[in-house]
Short mmCIF file of C-alpha atoms (C1' of nucleotides) in Angstrom, two decimals:
data_model
loop_
_atom_site.label_atom_id
_atom_site.label_comp_id
_atom_site.label_asym_id
_atom_site.label_seq_id
_atom_site.Cartn_x
_atom_site.Cartn_y
_atom_site.Cartn_z
CA MET A 1 0.06 -0.09 0.00
CA ILE A 2 1.50 3.27 -1.23
CA THR A 3 0.47 6.48 0.87
CA THR A 4 1.57 9.75 -0.39
CA GLY A 5 3.38 12.88 1.45
CA ASN A 6 0.20 14.18 2.96
CA GLU A 7 -0.27 12.28 5.73
CA LYS A 8 -4.16 12.66 7.14
CA LYS A 9 -4.67 11.51 10.78
CA GLY A 10 -4.44 7.98 11.32
CA LYS A 11 -7.52 7.46 10.14
CA GLU A 12 -7.14 5.32 6.72
CA LYS A 13 -10.99 5.18 6.47
CA LEU A 14 -11.80 3.31 3.36
CA SER A 15 -15.35 3.65 4.49
CA LEU A 16 -17.84 3.62 1.50
CA THR A 17 -18.29 7.55 1.15
CA SER A 18 -21.83 8.09 -0.39
CA GLN A 19 -21.86 8.46 -4.45
CA ARG A 20 -23.34 11.78 -4.08
CA ALA A 21 -20.19 12.84 -1.51
CA VAL A 22 -17.91 11.38 -4.37
CA ALA A 23 -19.39 13.14 -7.05
CA ARG A 24 -19.23 16.25 -4.86
CA LEU A 25 -15.40 16.19 -4.02
CA ALA A 26 -14.52 15.52 -7.95
CA LEU A 27 -16.51 19.00 -8.87
CA TYR A 28 -14.48 20.29 -5.79
CA ARG A 29 -11.42 19.22 -7.48
CA ARG A 30 -12.17 20.83 -10.63
CA MET A 31 -12.71 24.01 -9.05
CA LEU A 32 -9.91 24.11 -7.25
CA LEU A 33 -7.96 23.35 -10.58
CA HIS A 34 -9.54 26.67 -12.11
CA ALA A 35 -8.75 28.20 -9.06
CA LYS A 36 -5.29 27.42 -9.20
CA ASP A 37 -4.93 28.33 -12.54
CA ASP A 38 -6.46 31.69 -12.29
CA GLY A 39 -3.55 32.23 -9.34
CA GLN A 40 -5.67 31.46 -6.18
CA HIS A 41 -4.07 29.88 -3.44
CA THR A 42 -6.63 29.52 -0.64
CA MET A 43 -10.23 29.08 -0.96
CA TYR A 44 -13.33 29.46 1.67
CA SER A 45 -15.79 26.50 2.33
CA HIS A 46 -18.43 28.84 1.27
CA GLU A 47 -16.80 29.78 -1.98
CA LEU A 48 -16.39 26.27 -2.74
CA ALA A 49 -19.90 25.80 -1.82
CA ASP A 50 -21.22 28.76 -3.98
CA LEU A 51 -19.40 27.29 -7.10
CA ILE A 52 -21.22 23.59 -7.06
CA GLY A 53 -24.31 24.78 -5.33
CA VAL A 54 -24.16 23.26 -1.87
CA HIS A 55 -24.09 24.94 1.39
CA SER A 56 -20.72 25.66 3.21
CA PRO A 57 -21.17 22.97 6.06
CA GLN A 58 -21.74 20.34 3.48
CA VAL A 59 -18.32 21.12 2.13
CA ARG A 60 -16.61 21.31 5.26
CA ARG A 61 -18.05 17.75 6.33
CA ASP A 62 -17.05 16.62 2.78
CA LEU A 63 -13.51 17.37 3.02
CA MET A 64 -13.32 16.37 6.87
CA GLU A 65 -14.43 12.92 5.14
CA VAL A 66 -11.26 12.82 3.28
CA GLY A 67 -9.13 13.87 6.19
CA TYR A 68 -7.87 17.42 4.87
CA LEU A 69 -7.54 20.38 7.32
CA GLY A 70 -8.39 24.01 6.40
CA HIS A 71 -6.82 26.94 8.37
CA PRO A 72 -9.79 28.70 10.57
CA ARG A 73 -8.60 32.01 9.34
CA HIS A 74 -7.74 31.48 5.78
CA GLY A 75 -9.72 28.68 4.49
CA TYR A 76 -8.39 25.60 2.61
CA GLU A 77 -4.92 25.72 0.76
CA ILE A 78 -6.13 24.91 -2.66
CA ALA A 79 -2.81 22.91 -4.19
CA GLY A 80 -2.52 20.47 -0.92
CA LEU A 81 -6.28 19.92 -1.09
CA ILE A 82 -5.84 19.21 -4.72
CA SER A 83 -3.02 16.69 -4.15
CA ARG A 84 -5.28 15.12 -1.06
CA LEU A 85 -8.04 15.12 -3.74
CA ASP A 86 -5.93 13.29 -6.51
CA ALA A 87 -5.01 10.80 -3.88
CA TYR A 88 -8.16 10.23 -2.79
CA PHE A 89 -9.42 9.59 -6.15
CA GLY A 90 -6.29 7.31 -6.55
CA MET A 91 -4.74 9.72 -9.15
CA ASP A 92 -1.35 9.80 -7.84
CA GLN A 93 -0.81 6.29 -8.99
CA GLY A 94 -2.37 6.85 -12.05
CA ILE A 95 -5.94 5.51 -13.78
CA ARG A 96 -5.87 3.63 -16.29
CA MET A 97 -8.76 2.44 -18.80
CA VAL A 98 -9.81 1.34 -21.83
CA LEU A 99 -12.66 1.99 -23.93
CA VAL A 100 -14.82 -0.17 -26.22
CA GLY A 101 -16.87 1.00 -28.71
CA VAL A 102 -15.50 3.28 -31.13
CA GLY A 103 -18.52 5.22 -32.72
CA ASN A 104 -19.68 8.69 -32.61
CA LEU A 105 -20.03 8.57 -28.36
CA GLY A 106 -16.62 6.70 -27.94
CA ARG A 107 -15.05 9.23 -30.23
CA ALA A 108 -17.01 11.98 -28.22
CA ILE A 109 -15.19 10.55 -24.93
CA LEU A 110 -11.84 10.18 -26.24
CA ASN A 111 -11.83 13.81 -27.35
CA TYR A 112 -12.19 14.91 -23.97
CA PHE A 113 -9.19 13.43 -22.97
CA VAL A 114 -6.88 14.03 -25.95
CA GLY A 115 -4.87 17.03 -25.72
CA LYS A 116 -5.46 17.56 -21.93
CA GLN A 117 -3.10 15.81 -19.84
CA SER A 118 -4.79 14.04 -16.92
CA HIS A 119 -3.96 11.39 -14.37
CA ILE A 120 -6.35 9.62 -15.89
CA SER A 121 -5.15 7.98 -18.78
CA MET A 122 -7.07 6.07 -22.00
CA GLU A 123 -4.71 2.88 -22.91
CA ALA A 124 -6.53 1.47 -25.68
CA VAL A 125 -9.78 1.14 -27.47
CA PHE A 126 -11.59 -2.04 -28.90
CA ASP A 127 -14.02 -2.35 -31.57
CA THR A 128 -15.59 -5.05 -34.01
CA ASP A 129 -15.21 -3.21 -37.35
CA PRO A 130 -12.37 -4.29 -39.30
CA THR A 131 -11.57 -0.96 -41.07
CA LYS A 132 -10.90 0.46 -37.65
CA PHE A 133 -8.44 -1.77 -36.39
CA ASP A 134 -4.86 -0.61 -36.16
CA ARG A 135 -5.71 3.01 -36.54
CA THR A 136 -5.24 5.69 -34.15
CA ILE A 137 -8.54 7.09 -32.94
CA GLY A 138 -8.40 9.91 -30.74
CA GLY A 139 -4.94 9.21 -29.40
CA CYS A 140 -5.69 5.89 -28.94
CA HIS A 141 -4.61 2.43 -30.80
CA CYS A 142 -7.75 0.47 -31.98
CA TYR A 143 -7.63 -3.05 -31.40
CA PRO A 144 -10.09 -5.89 -32.46
CA LEU A 145 -12.45 -6.73 -29.44
CA ASP A 146 -11.57 -10.22 -29.79
CA GLN A 147 -8.30 -9.14 -28.50
CA LEU A 148 -9.23 -7.06 -25.36
CA TYR A 149 -8.36 -10.25 -22.77
CA ALA A 150 -4.94 -10.71 -23.82
CA ILE A 151 -4.16 -6.69 -24.01
CA VAL A 152 -6.02 -5.65 -21.04
CA SER A 153 -5.71 -8.46 -18.82
CA GLY A 154 -2.63 -7.86 -16.34
CA LYS A 155 -2.14 -4.22 -17.29
CA GLY A 156 -3.38 -3.10 -14.22
CA VAL A 157 -6.48 -1.46 -16.11
CA HIS A 158 -9.15 0.15 -13.76
CA ILE A 159 -11.94 1.31 -15.74
CA GLY A 160 -13.96 -0.18 -18.79
CA VAL A 161 -15.57 2.58 -20.65
CA ILE A 162 -18.89 1.19 -22.49
CA THR A 163 -19.85 2.76 -25.87
CA VAL A 164 -21.42 -0.08 -27.58
CA PRO A 165 -25.20 -0.58 -28.49
CA ALA A 166 -27.47 -1.90 -25.87
CA VAL A 167 -27.61 -5.24 -26.96
CA GLN A 168 -23.83 -5.95 -26.61
CA ALA A 169 -22.89 -3.66 -23.68
CA GLN A 170 -23.49 -7.07 -21.52
CA SER A 171 -21.07 -9.44 -23.33
CA VAL A 172 -18.52 -6.41 -23.47
CA ALA A 173 -18.88 -5.87 -19.58
CA ASP A 174 -18.33 -9.75 -18.88
CA LEU A 175 -15.39 -9.83 -21.07
CA LEU A 176 -14.20 -6.32 -19.38
CA VAL A 177 -14.48 -8.38 -15.68
CA LYS A 178 -12.88 -11.12 -16.99
CA ALA A 179 -9.87 -9.07 -17.88
CA GLY A 180 -9.79 -7.73 -14.55
CA VAL A 181 -11.11 -4.30 -14.57
CA ASN A 182 -13.28 -3.47 -11.52
CA GLY A 183 -14.81 -0.28 -12.87
CA LEU A 184 -17.25 0.46 -15.46
CA VAL A 185 -18.83 3.12 -16.99
CA ASN A 186 -21.64 2.17 -19.11
CA LEU A 187 -23.15 4.57 -21.86
CA ALA A 188 -25.34 1.97 -23.23
CA PRO A 189 -29.12 2.46 -22.27
CA ALA A 190 -28.91 -1.34 -20.61
CA ARG A 191 -28.42 -2.64 -17.41
CA LEU A 192 -25.58 -4.52 -16.46
CA ARG A 193 -25.15 -7.74 -14.30
CA VAL A 194 -21.54 -7.65 -12.88
CA PRO A 195 -20.10 -9.14 -9.70
CA PRO A 196 -20.25 -7.38 -6.54
CA SER A 197 -16.63 -6.57 -6.55
CA VAL A 198 -17.31 -4.28 -9.75
CA PHE A 199 -18.67 -1.07 -9.67
CA VAL A 200 -21.05 0.37 -12.62
CA GLU A 201 -21.71 3.53 -13.37
CA ASP A 202 -24.57 3.76 -15.79
CA MET A 203 -24.90 7.40 -17.97
CA ASP A 204 -28.09 6.72 -19.83
CA VAL A 205 -28.88 9.89 -22.00
CA THR A 206 -32.33 8.37 -22.88
CA LEU A 207 -33.52 8.05 -19.29
CA ALA A 208 -31.71 11.47 -18.69
CA ILE A 209 -33.82 13.05 -21.47
CA GLU A 210 -37.44 11.39 -19.71
CA LYS A 211 -36.07 12.85 -16.23
CA VAL A 212 -36.13 16.18 -18.12
CA ALA A 213 -39.26 15.74 -19.61
CA TYR A 214 -40.87 15.17 -16.38
CA PHE A 215 -39.53 17.97 -14.37
CA SER A 216 -39.71 20.48 -17.29
CA LYS A 217 -43.34 19.79 -17.92
CA MET A 218 -43.72 20.29 -13.95
CA PHE A 219 -41.85 23.60 -13.84
CA SER A 220 -44.02 24.93 -16.50
CA GLY A 221 -47.16 25.50 -14.34
CA ASP A 222 -48.13 28.39 -16.42
CA ARG A 223 -45.73 29.57 -19.75
CA GLY A 224 -47.13 32.88 -19.69
CA GLY A 225 -44.17 35.08 -20.56
CA LYS A 226 -42.16 35.94 -17.55
CA MET B 1 -34.76 41.17 -5.76
CA ILE B 2 -32.72 38.28 -4.50
CA THR B 3 -34.34 35.00 -5.26
CA THR B 4 -33.00 31.99 -3.36
CA GLY B 5 -34.44 29.62 -5.57
CA ASN B 6 -36.03 27.79 -2.46
CA GLU B 7 -39.70 28.55 -3.34
CA LYS B 8 -41.47 25.56 -4.03
CA LYS B 9 -44.84 25.66 -5.45
CA GLY B 10 -45.66 22.06 -5.12
CA LYS B 11 -49.11 21.00 -6.38
CA GLU B 12 -49.76 18.39 -3.93
CA LYS B 13 -51.27 15.92 -6.63
CA LEU B 14 -48.77 16.56 -9.16
CA SER B 15 -46.12 16.61 -6.17
CA LEU B 16 -42.53 16.67 -6.67
CA THR B 17 -41.61 13.38 -6.71
CA SER B 18 -37.68 12.68 -6.02
CA GLN B 19 -35.46 12.70 -8.74
CA ARG B 20 -34.32 9.41 -7.98
CA ALA B 21 -37.97 8.24 -7.83
CA VAL B 22 -38.48 9.99 -11.61
CA ALA B 23 -35.60 8.02 -12.84
CA ARG B 24 -36.95 4.73 -11.49
CA LEU B 25 -40.27 5.47 -13.14
CA ALA B 26 -38.60 5.90 -16.24
CA LEU B 27 -36.81 2.50 -16.11
CA TYR B 28 -40.19 0.64 -15.08
CA ARG B 29 -41.48 2.07 -18.37
CA ARG B 30 -38.69 0.73 -20.47
CA MET B 31 -38.53 -2.54 -18.82
CA LEU B 32 -42.25 -2.51 -19.67
CA LEU B 33 -42.22 -1.86 -23.10
CA HIS B 34 -39.51 -4.70 -23.21
CA ALA B 35 -41.91 -7.29 -21.37
CA LYS B 36 -45.00 -5.80 -23.78
CA ASP B 37 -42.78 -7.05 -26.78
CA ASP B 38 -42.33 -9.99 -25.52
CA GLY B 39 -46.03 -10.62 -24.97
CA GLN B 40 -46.16 -10.23 -21.48
CA HIS B 41 -49.74 -8.59 -20.20
CA THR B 42 -48.84 -8.47 -16.52
CA MET B 43 -46.06 -7.80 -14.01
CA TYR B 44 -45.69 -8.28 -10.44
CA SER B 45 -43.75 -5.77 -8.45
CA HIS B 46 -40.96 -8.13 -7.57
CA GLU B 47 -40.29 -8.95 -11.07
CA LEU B 48 -39.92 -5.32 -11.75
CA ALA B 49 -37.90 -4.54 -8.77
CA ASP B 50 -35.79 -7.24 -9.73
CA LEU B 51 -35.44 -5.91 -13.01
CA ILE B 52 -33.90 -2.88 -12.29
CA GLY B 53 -32.10 -3.74 -8.74
CA VAL B 54 -34.52 -2.44 -6.09
CA HIS B 55 -37.03 -3.89 -3.59
CA SER B 56 -40.23 -4.74 -4.11
CA PRO B 57 -42.05 -2.19 -1.68
CA GLN B 58 -40.09 0.44 -3.37
CA VAL B 59 -41.92 -0.16 -6.84
CA ARG B 60 -45.20 -0.22 -5.21
CA ARG B 61 -44.51 2.71 -3.54
CA ASP B 62 -43.61 4.44 -6.89
CA LEU B 63 -46.76 3.19 -8.64
CA MET B 64 -48.65 4.36 -5.59
CA GLU B 65 -47.22 7.89 -6.40
CA VAL B 66 -48.34 7.99 -9.84
CA GLY B 67 -51.47 6.29 -9.01
CA TYR B 68 -51.32 3.09 -11.02
CA LEU B 69 -53.42 0.77 -9.21
CA GLY B 70 -52.38 -3.17 -9.67
CA HIS B 71 -54.74 -6.46 -8.94
CA PRO B 72 -53.80 -8.01 -5.27
CA ARG B 73 -53.48 -11.36 -7.30
CA HIS B 74 -52.15 -10.47 -10.96
CA GLY B 75 -49.93 -7.84 -10.25
CA TYR B 76 -50.01 -4.87 -12.71
CA GLU B 77 -51.28 -4.66 -15.85
CA ILE B 78 -48.51 -3.69 -18.43
CA ALA B 79 -50.49 -1.84 -20.97
CA GLY B 80 -52.50 0.31 -18.58
CA LEU B 81 -49.17 0.94 -16.89
CA ILE B 82 -47.31 2.01 -19.81
CA SER B 83 -50.12 4.76 -20.69
CA ARG B 84 -50.08 5.77 -17.28
CA LEU B 85 -46.41 6.53 -17.19
CA ASP B 86 -46.74 8.04 -20.55
CA ALA B 87 -49.30 10.70 -19.21
CA TYR B 88 -46.74 10.97 -16.15
CA PHE B 89 -43.95 12.06 -18.23
CA GLY B 90 -45.77 14.16 -20.67
CA MET B 91 -45.23 11.84 -23.46
CA ASP B 92 -49.25 11.41 -24.40
CA GLN B 93 -48.86 15.17 -25.39
CA GLY B 94 -45.59 14.96 -27.45
CA ILE B 95 -42.34 15.86 -25.80
CA ARG B 96 -40.41 18.14 -28.14
CA MET B 97 -36.58 18.86 -28.18
CA VAL B 98 -33.65 20.65 -29.50
CA LEU B 99 -29.76 19.80 -29.74
CA VAL B 100 -27.28 22.37 -30.09
CA GLY B 101 -23.73 21.22 -31.11
CA VAL B 102 -23.50 18.51 -33.74
CA GLY B 103 -20.28 16.92 -33.09
CA ASN B 104 -19.26 13.35 -32.30
CA LEU B 105 -21.47 13.38 -28.92
CA GLY B 106 -24.47 14.98 -30.63
CA ARG B 107 -24.73 12.76 -33.41
CA ALA B 108 -24.60 10.04 -31.08
CA ILE B 109 -27.37 11.41 -29.17
CA LEU B 110 -29.34 11.93 -32.29
CA ASN B 111 -28.56 7.96 -33.04
CA TYR B 112 -30.42 7.10 -30.45
CA PHE B 113 -33.48 8.46 -31.70
CA VAL B 114 -33.03 8.26 -35.25
CA GLY B 115 -35.49 4.87 -37.00
CA LYS B 116 -37.22 4.34 -33.18
CA GLN B 117 -40.29 5.93 -32.97
CA SER B 118 -40.55 7.77 -29.82
CA HIS B 119 -42.97 10.14 -27.93
CA ILE B 120 -40.00 12.16 -27.98
CA SER B 121 -39.20 14.21 -30.94
CA MET B 122 -35.74 15.70 -31.93
CA GLU B 123 -37.30 18.83 -33.74
CA ALA B 124 -34.04 20.88 -35.07
CA VAL B 125 -30.38 20.79 -34.40
CA PHE B 126 -28.35 23.71 -34.29
CA ASP B 127 -24.08 24.31 -35.01
CA THR B 128 -21.85 27.31 -35.59
CA ASP B 129 -20.27 25.40 -38.22
CA PRO B 130 -21.24 26.58 -41.88
CA THR B 131 -20.67 23.50 -43.42
CA LYS B 132 -23.03 21.84 -41.20
CA PHE B 133 -25.93 24.35 -42.08
CA ASP B 134 -28.90 23.11 -43.78
CA ARG B 135 -27.67 19.48 -44.00
CA THR B 136 -29.74 16.66 -42.28
CA ILE B 137 -27.57 14.98 -39.88
CA GLY B 138 -29.35 12.27 -38.22
CA GLY B 139 -32.41 12.77 -39.47
CA CYS B 140 -32.52 16.47 -38.43
CA HIS B 141 -32.21 19.56 -40.18
CA CYS B 142 -29.09 21.77 -38.89
CA TYR B 143 -29.48 25.47 -38.37
CA PRO B 144 -26.99 28.09 -37.59
CA LEU B 145 -27.01 28.42 -33.84
CA ASP B 146 -28.24 32.31 -34.53
CA GLN B 147 -31.37 31.61 -35.89
CA LEU B 148 -32.19 29.24 -32.65
CA TYR B 149 -34.68 32.00 -31.21
CA ALA B 150 -36.38 32.36 -34.31
CA ILE B 151 -36.58 28.88 -35.17
CA VAL B 152 -37.52 27.18 -31.21
CA SER B 153 -39.36 30.35 -29.95
CA GLY B 154 -43.28 29.85 -29.49
CA LYS B 155 -42.75 26.37 -31.09
CA GLY B 156 -43.49 24.72 -27.84
CA VAL B 157 -40.19 23.04 -27.38
CA HIS B 158 -39.37 21.54 -24.19
CA ILE B 159 -36.18 20.67 -23.73
CA GLY B 160 -32.63 21.66 -25.12
CA VAL B 161 -29.68 19.06 -25.06
CA ILE B 162 -26.50 20.81 -25.10
CA THR B 163 -23.69 18.97 -26.54
CA VAL B 164 -20.98 21.73 -27.24
CA PRO B 165 -17.63 22.46 -25.72
CA ALA B 166 -17.78 23.75 -21.66
CA VAL B 167 -17.11 27.10 -22.94
CA GLN B 168 -19.77 27.56 -24.82
CA ALA B 169 -22.37 25.78 -22.94
CA GLN B 170 -23.54 28.83 -20.93
CA SER B 171 -24.18 31.08 -23.87
CA VAL B 172 -26.14 28.54 -25.22
CA ALA B 173 -27.89 27.41 -22.18
CA ASP B 174 -29.21 31.41 -22.01
CA LEU B 175 -30.15 31.40 -25.46
CA LEU B 176 -32.17 28.05 -25.13
CA VAL B 177 -33.77 29.75 -21.80
CA LYS B 178 -34.59 32.45 -23.97
CA ALA B 179 -36.66 30.68 -26.37
CA GLY B 180 -38.45 29.22 -23.88
CA VAL B 181 -37.00 25.77 -22.93
CA ASN B 182 -37.78 24.75 -19.28
CA GLY B 183 -35.12 21.39 -19.24
CA LEU B 184 -32.03 21.39 -20.39
CA VAL B 185 -29.68 18.27 -20.65
CA ASN B 186 -26.24 19.31 -20.33
CA LEU B 187 -23.43 16.82 -21.62
CA ALA B 188 -20.72 19.67 -21.22
CA PRO B 189 -18.67 19.70 -18.19
CA ALA B 190 -19.89 22.74 -17.14
CA ARG B 191 -22.03 24.24 -14.45
CA LEU B 192 -24.97 26.07 -15.73
CA ARG B 193 -26.42 29.14 -14.05
CA VAL B 194 -30.17 29.07 -15.30
CA PRO B 195 -33.59 30.40 -13.71
CA PRO B 196 -35.24 28.37 -11.21
CA SER B 197 -38.00 27.92 -13.65
CA VAL B 198 -35.70 25.56 -15.74
CA PHE B 199 -34.69 22.10 -14.84
CA VAL B 200 -30.99 20.85 -15.60
CA GLU B 201 -29.83 17.36 -15.76
CA ASP B 202 -26.25 17.50 -15.86
CA MET B 203 -24.53 14.49 -17.76
CA ASP B 204 -20.70 14.67 -16.78
CA VAL B 205 -18.65 11.77 -18.56
CA THR B 206 -15.66 13.02 -16.89
CA LEU B 207 -16.96 13.40 -13.31
CA ALA B 208 -18.51 9.74 -14.00
CA ILE B 209 -15.09 8.36 -14.93
CA GLU B 210 -13.71 10.30 -11.66
CA LYS B 211 -16.33 8.34 -9.49
CA VAL B 212 -15.62 4.86 -10.63
CA ALA B 213 -11.68 5.72 -10.16
CA TYR B 214 -12.41 6.03 -6.80
CA PHE B 215 -14.99 3.43 -6.43
CA SER B 216 -12.84 0.77 -8.23
CA LYS B 217 -10.02 1.01 -6.19
CA MET B 218 -11.76 1.10 -3.31
CA PHE B 219 -13.48 -2.45 -4.47
CA SER B 220 -9.99 -3.88 -5.58
CA GLY B 221 -8.45 -3.89 -2.00
CA ASP B 222 -5.17 -4.13 -3.95
CA ARG B 223 -4.02 -3.90 -7.51
CA GLY B 224 -0.98 -5.73 -7.68
CA GLY B 225 -1.96 -9.13 -8.82
CA LYS B 226 -5.03 -11.63 -7.52
"C1'" DA C 1 -13.85 38.30 14.26
"C1'" DT C 2 -14.04 34.94 10.86
"C1'" DA C 3 -13.85 30.59 9.25
"C1'" DT C 4 -13.21 25.34 10.64
"C1'" DG C 5 -14.64 21.07 13.17
"C1'" DT C 6 -18.11 18.34 14.38
"C1'" DG C 7 -21.93 16.37 17.63
"C1'" DA C 8 -26.60 16.64 16.98
"C1'" DA C 9 -31.10 17.67 14.89
"C1'" DC C 10 -33.82 16.95 10.80
"C1'" DC C 11 -35.74 15.65 6.75
"C1'" DC C 12 -36.36 12.72 2.99
"C1'" DA C 13 -35.95 7.90 1.18
"C1'" DT C 14 -36.43 3.46 1.68
"C1'" DT C 15 -37.62 -0.78 4.03
"C1'" DC C 16 -40.68 -3.21 7.13
"C1'" DA C 17 -44.78 -5.49 8.56
"C1'" DC C 18 -48.99 -5.99 8.06
"C1'" DA C 19 -53.87 -5.05 6.61
"C1'" DG C 20 -56.83 -5.62 2.55
"C1'" DC C 21 -58.47 -7.64 -1.34
"C1'" DG C 22 -59.12 -10.79 -5.04
"C1'" DC D 1 -53.08 -18.37 0.25
"C1'" DG D 2 -50.47 -14.45 -2.84
"C1'" DC D 3 -49.85 -9.81 -3.95
"C1'" DT D 4 -50.69 -5.26 -3.26
"C1'" DG D 5 -51.64 -0.51 -0.68
"C1'" DT D 6 -49.91 1.85 3.44
"C1'" DG D 7 -49.11 3.78 7.85
"C1'" DA D 8 -44.46 3.20 10.39
"C1'" DA D 9 -39.98 2.65 11.75
"C1'" DT D 10 -35.34 2.98 9.95
"C1'" DG D 11 -31.67 4.77 8.24
"C1'" DG D 12 -28.44 7.89 6.03
"C1'" DG D 13 -27.54 12.47 4.35
"C1'" DT D 14 -27.97 17.41 5.14
"C1'" DT D 15 -28.61 21.06 7.87
"C1'" DC D 16 -28.29 23.89 12.45
"C1'" DA D 17 -25.58 25.22 15.94
"C1'" DC D 18 -21.93 25.99 18.70
"C1'" DA D 19 -17.31 25.18 20.22
"C1'" DT D 20 -12.87 25.76 18.76
"C1'" DA D 21 -8.60 27.76 16.63
"C1'" DT D 22 -6.46 31.87 15.15
#
DNA sequence: ATATGTGAACCCATTCACAGCG
DNA sequence: CGCTGTGAATGGGTTCACATAT
């Protein structure tokens, strides 16, 4: 087990922070990176709270959870907190991922990573379309899907991103799990069945649209001008 | 006047179901559609529960919320429940949406809708790239972004889907809101500021990956070997 | 005085347990 | 009986309030 320089109190709390909390922490990190780019050195909990739309005690409690202490008069030190969050997300050791399904959606996601250097790296992409084999797409080499196990297994790849049609999603998930990933980002509108040791995050655009359909109808009780 | 955005003028009947509940209802609907395609006529709460990974009382409570009653011995009647859910999501009146940003991501989302007939229709798409103007992309006519207000306003378009780079997301959101949409699906990794009468659903792939990074690390005690 | 750290209260979503009905 | 409908209990996440530190 590798621990980085920043020591938190002896509490190596592996506790499962709630998914909501983890998402907020990722947002804090993003805002802190922006602030750092702008030359800021410290930030108050209430500033961070305003930036992502929560209350300041929420921020303080979240940061307490990751074991980073602020300064009662000056707030939180940005660079240090970013380092702490990097460690929290395992980015100090690097996160390796692969993507399966180089359609429009897959390419869109690859574009998020091309150019900008991140602690999260896309190691390879896979597809079943022979015209894509051995090409470099979005900065990544594209391999045939049936070589996935051979290429991914044992390489310490943590995350698989699934951007294939719904009908293929489960078989791709099975393949990725067999190859050793323990986290999946599933962009296909399908429900995946995976062993409990694998974490799945579903990103279902159709579902999101339906949600918005409901709430937007509700929000527009009257649509009279203002 | 300062608006805290905290005025909930909840209508008791159509009460603001929680976001989580609405997402589940959309999933129920999808599963029911599949079952109907397979020729099933009724379904039990525990079946539906298993299909989406929740407990049966949760299903019954959710369906109670939308006011659909099952039969104590035969479960829920599929066709009727689907109709009820269609009405719940406003689909019986049709949901009209537009999409802004015809990059890979935008095209991927358009592909979700091309071919399959849905109660949700994509009315038009917009971009700033002149080479795309007046072309039909994913079954939709592409207009210049600066014609958005003229084309969308007054057409009863409910939802805007934002698939532009992060830096443009806010201005596109402003435009869509001015044109009268009251629901946004935001695929850009940016935080949007909108009036409280507009519902925003963020779909942030980068955030999702970071979430999975955390939980996948946590799920795998060590990453060295097996 | 101002901002953090945190126990305690609060609130809401989920789950339980059982009444009711076919 | 089996399955639904739902009040009651549970549990987890958020907010409050205040002690603490500088």
